[in-house]
C-alpha positions as protocol buffer text, in pm:
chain_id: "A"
residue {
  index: 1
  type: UNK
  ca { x: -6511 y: 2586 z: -12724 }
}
residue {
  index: 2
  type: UNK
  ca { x: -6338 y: 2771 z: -12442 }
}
residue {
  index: 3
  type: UNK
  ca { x: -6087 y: 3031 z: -12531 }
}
residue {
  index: 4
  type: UNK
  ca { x: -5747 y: 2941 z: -12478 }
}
residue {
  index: 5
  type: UNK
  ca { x: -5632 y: 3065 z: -12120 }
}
residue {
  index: 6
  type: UNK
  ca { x: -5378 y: 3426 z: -12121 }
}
residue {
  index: 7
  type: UNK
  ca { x: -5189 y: 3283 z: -11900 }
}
residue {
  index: 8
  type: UNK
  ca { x: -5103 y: 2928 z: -11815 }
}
residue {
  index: 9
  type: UNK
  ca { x: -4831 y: 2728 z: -11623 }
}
residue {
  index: 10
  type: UNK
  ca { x: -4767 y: 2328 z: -11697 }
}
residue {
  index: 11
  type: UNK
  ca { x: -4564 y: 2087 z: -11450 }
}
residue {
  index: 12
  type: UNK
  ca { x: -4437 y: 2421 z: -11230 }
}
residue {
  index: 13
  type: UNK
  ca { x: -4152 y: 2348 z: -11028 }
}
residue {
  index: 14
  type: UNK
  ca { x: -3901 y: 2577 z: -10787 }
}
residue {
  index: 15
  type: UNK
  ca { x: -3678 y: 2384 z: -10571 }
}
residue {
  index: 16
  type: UNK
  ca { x: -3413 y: 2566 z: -10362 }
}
residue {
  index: 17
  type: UNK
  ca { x: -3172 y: 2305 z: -10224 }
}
residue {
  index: 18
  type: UNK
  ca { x: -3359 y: 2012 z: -10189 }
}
residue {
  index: 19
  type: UNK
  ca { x: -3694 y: 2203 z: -10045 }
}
residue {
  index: 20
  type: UNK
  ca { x: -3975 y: 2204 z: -10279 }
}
residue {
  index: 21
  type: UNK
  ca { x: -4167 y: 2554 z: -10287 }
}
residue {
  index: 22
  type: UNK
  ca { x: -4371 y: 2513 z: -10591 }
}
residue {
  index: 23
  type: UNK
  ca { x: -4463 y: 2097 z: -10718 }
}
residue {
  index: 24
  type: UNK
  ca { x: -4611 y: 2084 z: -11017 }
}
residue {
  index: 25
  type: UNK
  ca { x: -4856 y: 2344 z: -11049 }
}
residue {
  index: 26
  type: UNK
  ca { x: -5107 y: 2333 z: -11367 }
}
residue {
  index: 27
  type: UNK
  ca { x: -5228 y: 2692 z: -11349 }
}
residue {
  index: 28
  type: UNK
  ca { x: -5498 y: 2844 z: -11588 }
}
residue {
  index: 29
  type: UNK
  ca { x: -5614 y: 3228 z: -11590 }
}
residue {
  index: 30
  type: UNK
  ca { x: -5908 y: 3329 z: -11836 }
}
residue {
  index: 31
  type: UNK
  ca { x: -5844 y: 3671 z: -11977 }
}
residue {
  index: 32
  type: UNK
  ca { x: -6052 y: 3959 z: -11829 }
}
residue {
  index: 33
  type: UNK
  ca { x: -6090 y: 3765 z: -11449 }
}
residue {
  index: 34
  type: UNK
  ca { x: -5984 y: 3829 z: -11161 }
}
residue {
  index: 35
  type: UNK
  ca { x: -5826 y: 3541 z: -11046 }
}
residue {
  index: 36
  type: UNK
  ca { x: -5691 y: 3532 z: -10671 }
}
residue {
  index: 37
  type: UNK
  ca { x: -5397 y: 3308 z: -10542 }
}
residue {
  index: 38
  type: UNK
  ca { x: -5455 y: 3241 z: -10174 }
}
residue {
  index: 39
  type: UNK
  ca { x: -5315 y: 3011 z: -9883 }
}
residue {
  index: 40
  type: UNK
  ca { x: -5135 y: 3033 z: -9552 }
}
residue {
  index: 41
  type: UNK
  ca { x: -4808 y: 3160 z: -9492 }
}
residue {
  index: 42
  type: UNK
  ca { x: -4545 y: 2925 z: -9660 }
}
residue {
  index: 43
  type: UNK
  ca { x: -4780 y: 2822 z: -9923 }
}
residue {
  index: 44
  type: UNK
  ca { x: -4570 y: 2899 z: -10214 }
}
residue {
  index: 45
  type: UNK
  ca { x: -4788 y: 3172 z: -10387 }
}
residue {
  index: 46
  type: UNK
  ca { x: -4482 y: 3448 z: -10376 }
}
residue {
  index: 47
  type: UNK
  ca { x: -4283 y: 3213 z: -10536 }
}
residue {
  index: 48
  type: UNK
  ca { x: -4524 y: 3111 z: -10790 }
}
residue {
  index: 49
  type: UNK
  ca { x: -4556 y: 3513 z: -10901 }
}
residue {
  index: 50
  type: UNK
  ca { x: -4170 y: 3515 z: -10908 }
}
residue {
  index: 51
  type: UNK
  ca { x: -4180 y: 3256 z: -11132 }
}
residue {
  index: 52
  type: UNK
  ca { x: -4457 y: 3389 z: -11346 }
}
residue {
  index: 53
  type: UNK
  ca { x: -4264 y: 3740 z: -11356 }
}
residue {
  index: 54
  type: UNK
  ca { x: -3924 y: 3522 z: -11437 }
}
residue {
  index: 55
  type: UNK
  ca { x: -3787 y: 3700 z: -11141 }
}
residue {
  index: 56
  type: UNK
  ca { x: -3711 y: 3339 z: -11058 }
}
residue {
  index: 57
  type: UNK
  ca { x: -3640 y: 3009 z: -11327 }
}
residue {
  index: 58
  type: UNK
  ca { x: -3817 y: 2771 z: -11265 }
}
residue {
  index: 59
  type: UNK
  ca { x: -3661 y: 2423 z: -11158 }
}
residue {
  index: 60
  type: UNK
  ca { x: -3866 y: 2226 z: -11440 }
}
residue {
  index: 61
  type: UNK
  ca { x: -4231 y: 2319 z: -11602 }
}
residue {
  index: 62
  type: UNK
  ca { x: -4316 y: 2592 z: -11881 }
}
residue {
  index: 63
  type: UNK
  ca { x: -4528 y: 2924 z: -11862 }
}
residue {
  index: 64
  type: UNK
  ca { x: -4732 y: 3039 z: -12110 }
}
residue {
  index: 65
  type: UNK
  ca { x: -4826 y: 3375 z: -12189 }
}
residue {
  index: 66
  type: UNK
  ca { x: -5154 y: 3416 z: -12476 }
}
residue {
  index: 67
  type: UNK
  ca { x: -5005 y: 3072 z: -12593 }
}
residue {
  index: 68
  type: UNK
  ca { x: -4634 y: 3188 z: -12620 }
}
residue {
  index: 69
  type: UNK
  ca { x: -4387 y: 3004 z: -12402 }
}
residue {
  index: 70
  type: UNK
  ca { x: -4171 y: 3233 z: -12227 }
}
residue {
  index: 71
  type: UNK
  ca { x: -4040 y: 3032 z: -11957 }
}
residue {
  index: 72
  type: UNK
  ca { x: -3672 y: 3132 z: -12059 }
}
residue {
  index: 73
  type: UNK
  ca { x: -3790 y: 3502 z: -12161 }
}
residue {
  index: 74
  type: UNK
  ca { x: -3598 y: 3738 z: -11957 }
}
residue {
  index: 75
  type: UNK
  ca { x: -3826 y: 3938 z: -11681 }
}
residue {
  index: 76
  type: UNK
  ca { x: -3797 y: 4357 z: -11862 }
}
residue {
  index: 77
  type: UNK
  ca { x: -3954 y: 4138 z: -12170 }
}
residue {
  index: 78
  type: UNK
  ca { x: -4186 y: 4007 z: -11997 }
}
residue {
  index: 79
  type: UNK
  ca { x: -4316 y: 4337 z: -11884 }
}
residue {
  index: 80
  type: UNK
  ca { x: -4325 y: 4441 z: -12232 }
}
residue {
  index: 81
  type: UNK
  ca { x: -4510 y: 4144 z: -12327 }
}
residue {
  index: 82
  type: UNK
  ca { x: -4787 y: 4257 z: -12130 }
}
residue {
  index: 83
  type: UNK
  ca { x: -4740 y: 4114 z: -11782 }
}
residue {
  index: 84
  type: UNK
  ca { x: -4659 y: 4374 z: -11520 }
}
residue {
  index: 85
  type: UNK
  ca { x: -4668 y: 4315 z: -11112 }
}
residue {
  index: 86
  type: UNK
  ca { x: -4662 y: 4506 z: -10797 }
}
residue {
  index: 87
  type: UNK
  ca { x: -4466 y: 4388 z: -10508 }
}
residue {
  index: 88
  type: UNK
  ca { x: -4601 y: 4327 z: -10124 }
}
residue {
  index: 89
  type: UNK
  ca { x: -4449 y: 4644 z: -9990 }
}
residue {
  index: 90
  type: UNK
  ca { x: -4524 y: 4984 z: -10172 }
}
residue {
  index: 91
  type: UNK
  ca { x: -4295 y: 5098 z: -10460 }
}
residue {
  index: 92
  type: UNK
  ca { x: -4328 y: 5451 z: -10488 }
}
residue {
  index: 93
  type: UNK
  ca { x: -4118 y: 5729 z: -10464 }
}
residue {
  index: 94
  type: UNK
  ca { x: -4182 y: 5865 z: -10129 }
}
residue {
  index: 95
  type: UNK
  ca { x: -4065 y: 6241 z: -10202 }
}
residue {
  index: 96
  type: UNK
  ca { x: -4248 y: 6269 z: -10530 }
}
residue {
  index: 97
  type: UNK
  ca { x: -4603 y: 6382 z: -10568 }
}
residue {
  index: 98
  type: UNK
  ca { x: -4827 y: 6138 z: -10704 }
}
residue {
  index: 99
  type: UNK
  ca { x: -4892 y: 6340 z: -11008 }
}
residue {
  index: 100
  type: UNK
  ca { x: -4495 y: 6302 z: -11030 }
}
residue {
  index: 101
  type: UNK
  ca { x: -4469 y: 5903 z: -11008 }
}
residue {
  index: 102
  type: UNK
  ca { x: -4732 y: 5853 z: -11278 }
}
residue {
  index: 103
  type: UNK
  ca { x: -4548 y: 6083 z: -11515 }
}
residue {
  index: 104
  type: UNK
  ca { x: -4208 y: 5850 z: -11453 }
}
residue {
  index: 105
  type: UNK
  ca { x: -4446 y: 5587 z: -11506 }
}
residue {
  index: 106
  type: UNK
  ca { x: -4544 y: 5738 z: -11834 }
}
residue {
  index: 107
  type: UNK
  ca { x: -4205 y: 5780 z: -11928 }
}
residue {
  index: 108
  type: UNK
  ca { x: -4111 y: 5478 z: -11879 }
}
residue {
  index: 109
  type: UNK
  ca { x: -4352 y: 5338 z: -12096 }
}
residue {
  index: 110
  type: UNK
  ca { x: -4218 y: 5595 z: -12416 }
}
residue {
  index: 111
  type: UNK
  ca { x: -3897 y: 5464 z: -12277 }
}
residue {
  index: 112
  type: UNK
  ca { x: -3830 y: 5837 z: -12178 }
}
residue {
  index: 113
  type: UNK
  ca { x: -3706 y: 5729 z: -11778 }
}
residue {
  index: 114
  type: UNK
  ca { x: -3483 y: 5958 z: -11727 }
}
residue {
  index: 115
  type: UNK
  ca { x: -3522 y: 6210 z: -11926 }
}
residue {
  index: 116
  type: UNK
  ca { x: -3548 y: 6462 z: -11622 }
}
residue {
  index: 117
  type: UNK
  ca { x: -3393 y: 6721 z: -11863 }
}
residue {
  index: 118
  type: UNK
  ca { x: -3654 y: 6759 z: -12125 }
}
residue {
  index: 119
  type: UNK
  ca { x: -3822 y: 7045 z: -12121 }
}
residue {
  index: 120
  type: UNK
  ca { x: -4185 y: 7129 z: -11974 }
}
residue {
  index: 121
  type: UNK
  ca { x: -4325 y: 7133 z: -12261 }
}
residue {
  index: 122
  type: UNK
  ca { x: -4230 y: 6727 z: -12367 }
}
residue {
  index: 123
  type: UNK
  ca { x: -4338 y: 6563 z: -12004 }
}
residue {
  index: 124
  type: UNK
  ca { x: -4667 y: 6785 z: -12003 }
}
residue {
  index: 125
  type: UNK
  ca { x: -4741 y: 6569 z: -12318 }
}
residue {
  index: 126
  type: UNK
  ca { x: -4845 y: 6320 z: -11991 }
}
residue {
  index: 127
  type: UNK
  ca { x: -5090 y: 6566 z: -11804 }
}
residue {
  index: 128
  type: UNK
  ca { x: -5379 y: 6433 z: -11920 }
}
residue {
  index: 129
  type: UNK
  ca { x: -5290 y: 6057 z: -11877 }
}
residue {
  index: 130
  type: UNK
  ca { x: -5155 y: 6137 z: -11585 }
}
residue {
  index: 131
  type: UNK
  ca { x: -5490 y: 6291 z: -11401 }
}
residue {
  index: 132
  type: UNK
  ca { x: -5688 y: 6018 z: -11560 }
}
residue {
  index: 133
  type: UNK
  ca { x: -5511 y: 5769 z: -11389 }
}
residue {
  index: 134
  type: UNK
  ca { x: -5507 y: 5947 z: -11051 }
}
residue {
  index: 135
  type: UNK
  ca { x: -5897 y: 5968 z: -11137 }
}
residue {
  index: 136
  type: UNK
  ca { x: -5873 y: 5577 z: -11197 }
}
residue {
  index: 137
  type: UNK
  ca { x: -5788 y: 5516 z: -10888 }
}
residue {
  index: 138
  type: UNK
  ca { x: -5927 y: 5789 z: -10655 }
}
residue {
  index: 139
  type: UNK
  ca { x: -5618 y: 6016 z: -10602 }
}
residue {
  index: 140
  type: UNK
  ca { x: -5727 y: 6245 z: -10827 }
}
residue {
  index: 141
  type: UNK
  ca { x: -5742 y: 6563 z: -10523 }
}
residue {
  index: 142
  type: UNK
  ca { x: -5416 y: 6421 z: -10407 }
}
residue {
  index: 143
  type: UNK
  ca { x: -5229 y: 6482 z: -10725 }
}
residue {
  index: 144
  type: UNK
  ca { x: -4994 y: 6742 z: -10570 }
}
residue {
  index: 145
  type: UNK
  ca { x: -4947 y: 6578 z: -10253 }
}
residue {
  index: 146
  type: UNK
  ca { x: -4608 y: 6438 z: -10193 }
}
residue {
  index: 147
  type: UNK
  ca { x: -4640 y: 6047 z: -10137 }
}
residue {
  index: 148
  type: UNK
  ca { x: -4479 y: 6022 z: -9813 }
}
residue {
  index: 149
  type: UNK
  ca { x: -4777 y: 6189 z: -9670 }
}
residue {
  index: 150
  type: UNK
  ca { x: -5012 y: 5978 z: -9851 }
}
residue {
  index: 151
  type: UNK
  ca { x: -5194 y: 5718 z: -9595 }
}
residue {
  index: 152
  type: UNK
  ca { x: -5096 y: 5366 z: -9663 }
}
residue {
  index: 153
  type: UNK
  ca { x: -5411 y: 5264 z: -9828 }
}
residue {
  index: 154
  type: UNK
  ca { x: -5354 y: 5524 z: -10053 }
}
residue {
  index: 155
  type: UNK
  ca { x: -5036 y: 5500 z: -10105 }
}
residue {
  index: 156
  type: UNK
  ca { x: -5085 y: 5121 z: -10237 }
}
residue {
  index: 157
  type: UNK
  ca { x: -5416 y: 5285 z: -10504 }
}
residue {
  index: 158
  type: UNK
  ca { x: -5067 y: 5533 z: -10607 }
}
residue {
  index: 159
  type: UNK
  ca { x: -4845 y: 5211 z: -10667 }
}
residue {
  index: 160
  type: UNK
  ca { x: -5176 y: 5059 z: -10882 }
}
residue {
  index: 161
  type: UNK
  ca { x: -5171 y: 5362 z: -11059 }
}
residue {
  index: 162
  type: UNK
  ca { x: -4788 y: 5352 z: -11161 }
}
residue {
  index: 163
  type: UNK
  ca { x: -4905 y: 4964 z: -11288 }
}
residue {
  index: 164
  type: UNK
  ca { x: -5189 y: 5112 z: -11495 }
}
residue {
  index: 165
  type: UNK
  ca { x: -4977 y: 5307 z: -11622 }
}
residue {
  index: 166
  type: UNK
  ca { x: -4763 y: 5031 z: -11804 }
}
residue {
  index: 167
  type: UNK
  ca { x: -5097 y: 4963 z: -11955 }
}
residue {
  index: 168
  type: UNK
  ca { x: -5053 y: 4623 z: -11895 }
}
residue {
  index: 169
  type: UNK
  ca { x: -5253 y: 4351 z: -12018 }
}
residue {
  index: 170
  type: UNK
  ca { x: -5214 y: 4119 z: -11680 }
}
residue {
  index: 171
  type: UNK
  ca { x: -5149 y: 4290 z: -11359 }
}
residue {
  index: 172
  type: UNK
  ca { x: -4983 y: 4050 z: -11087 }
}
residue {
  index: 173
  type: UNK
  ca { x: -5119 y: 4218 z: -10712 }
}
residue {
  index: 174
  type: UNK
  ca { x: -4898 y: 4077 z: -10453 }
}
residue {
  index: 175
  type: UNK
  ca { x: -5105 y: 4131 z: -10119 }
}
residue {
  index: 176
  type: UNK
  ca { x: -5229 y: 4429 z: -10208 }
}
residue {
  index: 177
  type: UNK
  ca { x: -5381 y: 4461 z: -9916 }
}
residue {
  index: 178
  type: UNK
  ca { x: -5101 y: 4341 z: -9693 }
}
residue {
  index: 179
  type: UNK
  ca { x: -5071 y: 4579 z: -9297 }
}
residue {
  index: 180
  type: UNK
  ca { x: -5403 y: 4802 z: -9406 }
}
residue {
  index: 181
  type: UNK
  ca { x: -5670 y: 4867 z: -9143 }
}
residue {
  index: 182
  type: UNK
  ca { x: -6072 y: 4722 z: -9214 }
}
residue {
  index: 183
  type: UNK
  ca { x: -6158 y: 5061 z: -9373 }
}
residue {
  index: 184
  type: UNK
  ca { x: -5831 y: 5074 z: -9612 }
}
residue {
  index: 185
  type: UNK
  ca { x: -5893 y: 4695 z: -9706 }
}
residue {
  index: 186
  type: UNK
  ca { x: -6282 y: 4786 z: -9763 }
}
residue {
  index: 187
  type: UNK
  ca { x: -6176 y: 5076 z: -10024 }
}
residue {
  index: 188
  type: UNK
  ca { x: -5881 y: 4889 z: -10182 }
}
residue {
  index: 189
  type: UNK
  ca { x: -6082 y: 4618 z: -10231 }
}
residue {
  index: 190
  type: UNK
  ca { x: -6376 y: 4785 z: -10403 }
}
residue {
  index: 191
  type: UNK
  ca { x: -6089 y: 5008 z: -10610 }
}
residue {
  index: 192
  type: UNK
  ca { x: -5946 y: 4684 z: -10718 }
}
residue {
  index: 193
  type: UNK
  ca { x: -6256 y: 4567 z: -10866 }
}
residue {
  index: 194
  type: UNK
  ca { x: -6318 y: 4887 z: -11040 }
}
residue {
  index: 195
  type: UNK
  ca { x: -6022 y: 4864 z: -11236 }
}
residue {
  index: 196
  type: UNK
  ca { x: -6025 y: 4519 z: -11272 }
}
residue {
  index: 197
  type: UNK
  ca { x: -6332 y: 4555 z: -11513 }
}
residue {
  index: 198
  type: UNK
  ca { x: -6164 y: 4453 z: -11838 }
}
residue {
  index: 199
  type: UNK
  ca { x: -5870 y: 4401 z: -11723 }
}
residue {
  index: 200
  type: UNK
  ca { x: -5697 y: 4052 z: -11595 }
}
residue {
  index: 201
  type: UNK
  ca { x: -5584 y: 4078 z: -11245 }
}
residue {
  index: 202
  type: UNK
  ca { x: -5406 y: 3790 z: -11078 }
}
residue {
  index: 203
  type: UNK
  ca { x: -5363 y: 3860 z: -10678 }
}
residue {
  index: 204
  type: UNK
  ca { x: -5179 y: 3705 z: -10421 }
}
residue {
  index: 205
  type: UNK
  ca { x: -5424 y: 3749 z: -10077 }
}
residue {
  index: 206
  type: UNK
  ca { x: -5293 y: 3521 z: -9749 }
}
residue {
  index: 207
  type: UNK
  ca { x: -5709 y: 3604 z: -9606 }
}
residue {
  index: 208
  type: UNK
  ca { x: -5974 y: 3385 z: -9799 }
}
residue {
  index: 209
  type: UNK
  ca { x: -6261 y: 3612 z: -9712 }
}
residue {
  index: 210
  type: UNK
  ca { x: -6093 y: 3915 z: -9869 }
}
residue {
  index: 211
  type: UNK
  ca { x: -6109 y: 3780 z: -10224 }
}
residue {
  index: 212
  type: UNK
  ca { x: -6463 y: 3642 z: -10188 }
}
residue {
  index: 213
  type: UNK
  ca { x: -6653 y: 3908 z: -10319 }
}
residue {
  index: 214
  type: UNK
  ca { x: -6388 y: 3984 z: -10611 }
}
residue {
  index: 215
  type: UNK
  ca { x: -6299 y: 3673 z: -10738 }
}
residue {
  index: 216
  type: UNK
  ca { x: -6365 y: 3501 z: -11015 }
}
residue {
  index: 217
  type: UNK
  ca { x: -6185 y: 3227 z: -10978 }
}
residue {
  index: 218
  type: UNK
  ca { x: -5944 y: 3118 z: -10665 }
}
residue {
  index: 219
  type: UNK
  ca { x: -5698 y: 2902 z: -10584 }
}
residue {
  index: 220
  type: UNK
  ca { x: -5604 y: 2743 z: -10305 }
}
residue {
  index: 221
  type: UNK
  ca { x: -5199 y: 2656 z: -10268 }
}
residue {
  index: 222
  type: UNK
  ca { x: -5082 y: 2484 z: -9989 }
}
residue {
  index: 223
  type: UNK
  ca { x: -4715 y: 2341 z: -9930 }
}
residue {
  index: 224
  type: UNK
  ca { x: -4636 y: 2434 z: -10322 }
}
residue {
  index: 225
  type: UNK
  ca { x: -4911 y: 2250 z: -10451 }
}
residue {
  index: 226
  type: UNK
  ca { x: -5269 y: 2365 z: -10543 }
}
residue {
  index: 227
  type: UNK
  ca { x: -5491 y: 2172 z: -10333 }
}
residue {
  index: 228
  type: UNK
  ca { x: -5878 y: 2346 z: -10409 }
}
residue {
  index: 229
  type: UNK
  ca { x: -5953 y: 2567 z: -10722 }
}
residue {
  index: 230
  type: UNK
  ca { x: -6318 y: 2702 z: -10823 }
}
residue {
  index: 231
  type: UNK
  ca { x: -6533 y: 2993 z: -10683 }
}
residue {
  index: 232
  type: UNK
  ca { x: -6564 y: 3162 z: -10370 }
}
residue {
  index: 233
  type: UNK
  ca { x: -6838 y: 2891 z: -10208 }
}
residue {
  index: 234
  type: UNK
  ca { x: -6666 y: 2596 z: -10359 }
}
residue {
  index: 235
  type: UNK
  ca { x: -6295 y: 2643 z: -10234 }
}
residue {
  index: 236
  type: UNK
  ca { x: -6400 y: 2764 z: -9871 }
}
residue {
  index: 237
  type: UNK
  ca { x: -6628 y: 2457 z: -9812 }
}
residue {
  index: 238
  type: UNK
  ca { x: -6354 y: 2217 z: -9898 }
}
residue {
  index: 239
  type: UNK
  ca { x: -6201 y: 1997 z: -9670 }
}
residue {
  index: 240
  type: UNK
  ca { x: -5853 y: 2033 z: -9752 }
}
residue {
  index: 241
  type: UNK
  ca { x: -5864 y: 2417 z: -9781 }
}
residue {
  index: 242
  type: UNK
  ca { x: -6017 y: 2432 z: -9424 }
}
residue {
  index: 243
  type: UNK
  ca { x: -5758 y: 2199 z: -9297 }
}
residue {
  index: 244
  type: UNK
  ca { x: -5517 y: 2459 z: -9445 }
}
residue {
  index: 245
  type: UNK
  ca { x: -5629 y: 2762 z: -9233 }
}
residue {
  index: 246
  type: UNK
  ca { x: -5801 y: 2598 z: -8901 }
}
residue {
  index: 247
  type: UNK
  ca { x: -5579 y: 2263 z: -8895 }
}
residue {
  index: 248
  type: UNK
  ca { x: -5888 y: 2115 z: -8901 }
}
residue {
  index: 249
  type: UNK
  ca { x: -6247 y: 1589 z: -10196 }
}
residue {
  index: 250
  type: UNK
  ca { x: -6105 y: 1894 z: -10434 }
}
residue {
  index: 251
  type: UNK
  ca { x: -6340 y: 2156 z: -10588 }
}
residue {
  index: 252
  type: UNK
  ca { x: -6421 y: 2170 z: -10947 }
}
residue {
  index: 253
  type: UNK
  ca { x: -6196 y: 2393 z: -11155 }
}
residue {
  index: 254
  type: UNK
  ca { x: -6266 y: 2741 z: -11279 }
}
residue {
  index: 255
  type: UNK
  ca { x: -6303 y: 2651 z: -11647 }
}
residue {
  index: 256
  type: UNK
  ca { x: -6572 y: 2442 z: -11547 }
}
residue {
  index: 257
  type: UNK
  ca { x: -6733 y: 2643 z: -11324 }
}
C-alpha cells in the first residue's frame, strides 16, 4: 500500500468577504518529494501556503500534518512540528554576515534567540553547524560577508540556509526564485534540488517551466481550485492548464503516477 501522505489538506476553503481564494482543495504531498504549486497570478497558491503555515484559518476544510490534524494548531507550533516556510521576499538580516544569520538561526532552534549576551564561548558551540550549512548551500567563502552585499540569488541560498537550519522536516519555498536573472534562477534551481534530496520541499513557482526539471509532482491551481495535478509532461499538455497561461480533460494524480 502507499504510505500515508506528510502532508494533506481535505475540503480547503479561504473566503475573504464573499470572494473565494481557495475552493475546496484535496491536496496530497508524499514525504521526501518535491512537490511544486504553480499557476498564474491570482491563482490562490499564496493563500493556500498561508493556510498550510496557519498564518491564515481556513474558512472550512482540515490540514493534516504526518496524519495529525492541526488545522486549529497555532502557526510557532506548527514550526515546531516540523513545517517551516520562507516568504517571497528575502528574510535576512541585511547588516549581519551570513555566518551571523545562521547562528540566530541556530539559536533559535535551542531557543537561545536572544541571547546576544552569552559569551563566545556558548554561540561558538554553532561554528561547525553553522559552516556546514553555508557549505549546504554554496556560501560557504561568503561566510564573513555582510548580507547586504550578498547578490540577490545569493542572498535567497542565505534565507534557505536560515530554513535548514530549523531542521525542518517540510520546507514551504514561496517563489524562491521570484525577480532573479536566467543565471541566478539556473543556480537556485539546481541548489534547490541539492538540498531537496531527502528532504520534502513544497514550492510555490508562478513559471511552469522552472519546476519541470525538479518536480516530482505539480499542481496546477487556478481561480482557488486545482485544475491539473501529475508530472511535469502530464500537467503542461493539459488543456485546462494551457488555457490558464496562454488563454487558450485533468491529468492523473501524483499518487498514481
Amino acid at each position: 500500500m502507499e504510505p500515508p501522505p506528510i502532508l494533506e489538506t481535505r475540503g480547503l476553503t479561504r473566503e475573504f468577504r464573499g470572494f473565494v481564494a481557495v475552493s475546496n482543495v484535496d491536496f496530497k504531498v508524499r514525504a521526501g518529494s518535491l512537490h511544486a504549486l504553480i499557476g498564474p497570478n491570482g491563482a490562490g497558491k499564496s493563500t493556500l501556503f498561508n493556510l498550510l503555515t496557519r498564518s491564515l484559518s481556513p474558512s472550512s476544510g482540515t490540514i493534516y500534518l504526518k496524519g495529525e490534524e492541526i488545522s486549529k494548531v497555532p502557526p510557532a507550533k506548527i514550526a515546531r512540528k516540523g513545517l517551516v516556510r520562507s516568504f517571497q521576499i528575502s528574510s535576512v538580516f541585511p547588516h549581519l554576515t551570513a555566518r551571523e544569520n545562521i547562528r540566530i538561526a541556530l539559536q533559535s532552534k535551542h531557543r537561545q534567540t536572544f541571547a546576544f549576551w552569552r559569551s563566545d564561548k556558548v554561540l561558538d558551540q554553532h561554528n561547525d553547524a553553522v559552516m556546514e550549512l553555508l557549505a549546504d548551500v554554496g556560501l560557504e567563502p561568503y561566510a564573513d560577508r555582510v548580507a547586504v552585499e550578498l547578490s540577490y540569488g545569493r542572498k535567497r541560498a542565505l534565507e534557505l540556509a536560515t530554513t535548514l537550519a530549523m531542521n525542518p522536516e517540510i520546507i514551504l519555498l514561496d517563489e524562491p526564485m521570484a525577480g532573479m536573472g536566467q543565471e541566478d534562477i539556473e543556480r537556485t534551481s539546481r541548489l534547490i534540488s541539492r538540498v531537496g534530496k531527502n528532504r520534502t520541499i513544497v514550492m510555490v513557482e508562478h513559471n511552469l517551466s522552472v519546476v519541470a526539471d525538479i518536480s516530482d509532482c505539480i499542481t496546477v491551481l487556478r481561480r482557488g481550485e486545482i485544475i491539473a495535478e501529475g508530472n511535469y509532461a502530464e500537467v503542461s499538455s493539459n488543456r485546462e492548464v494551457q488555457q490558464a497561461y496562454m488563454g487558450g480533460g485533468h491529468a492523473s494524480s501524483c499518487s498514481s503516477s
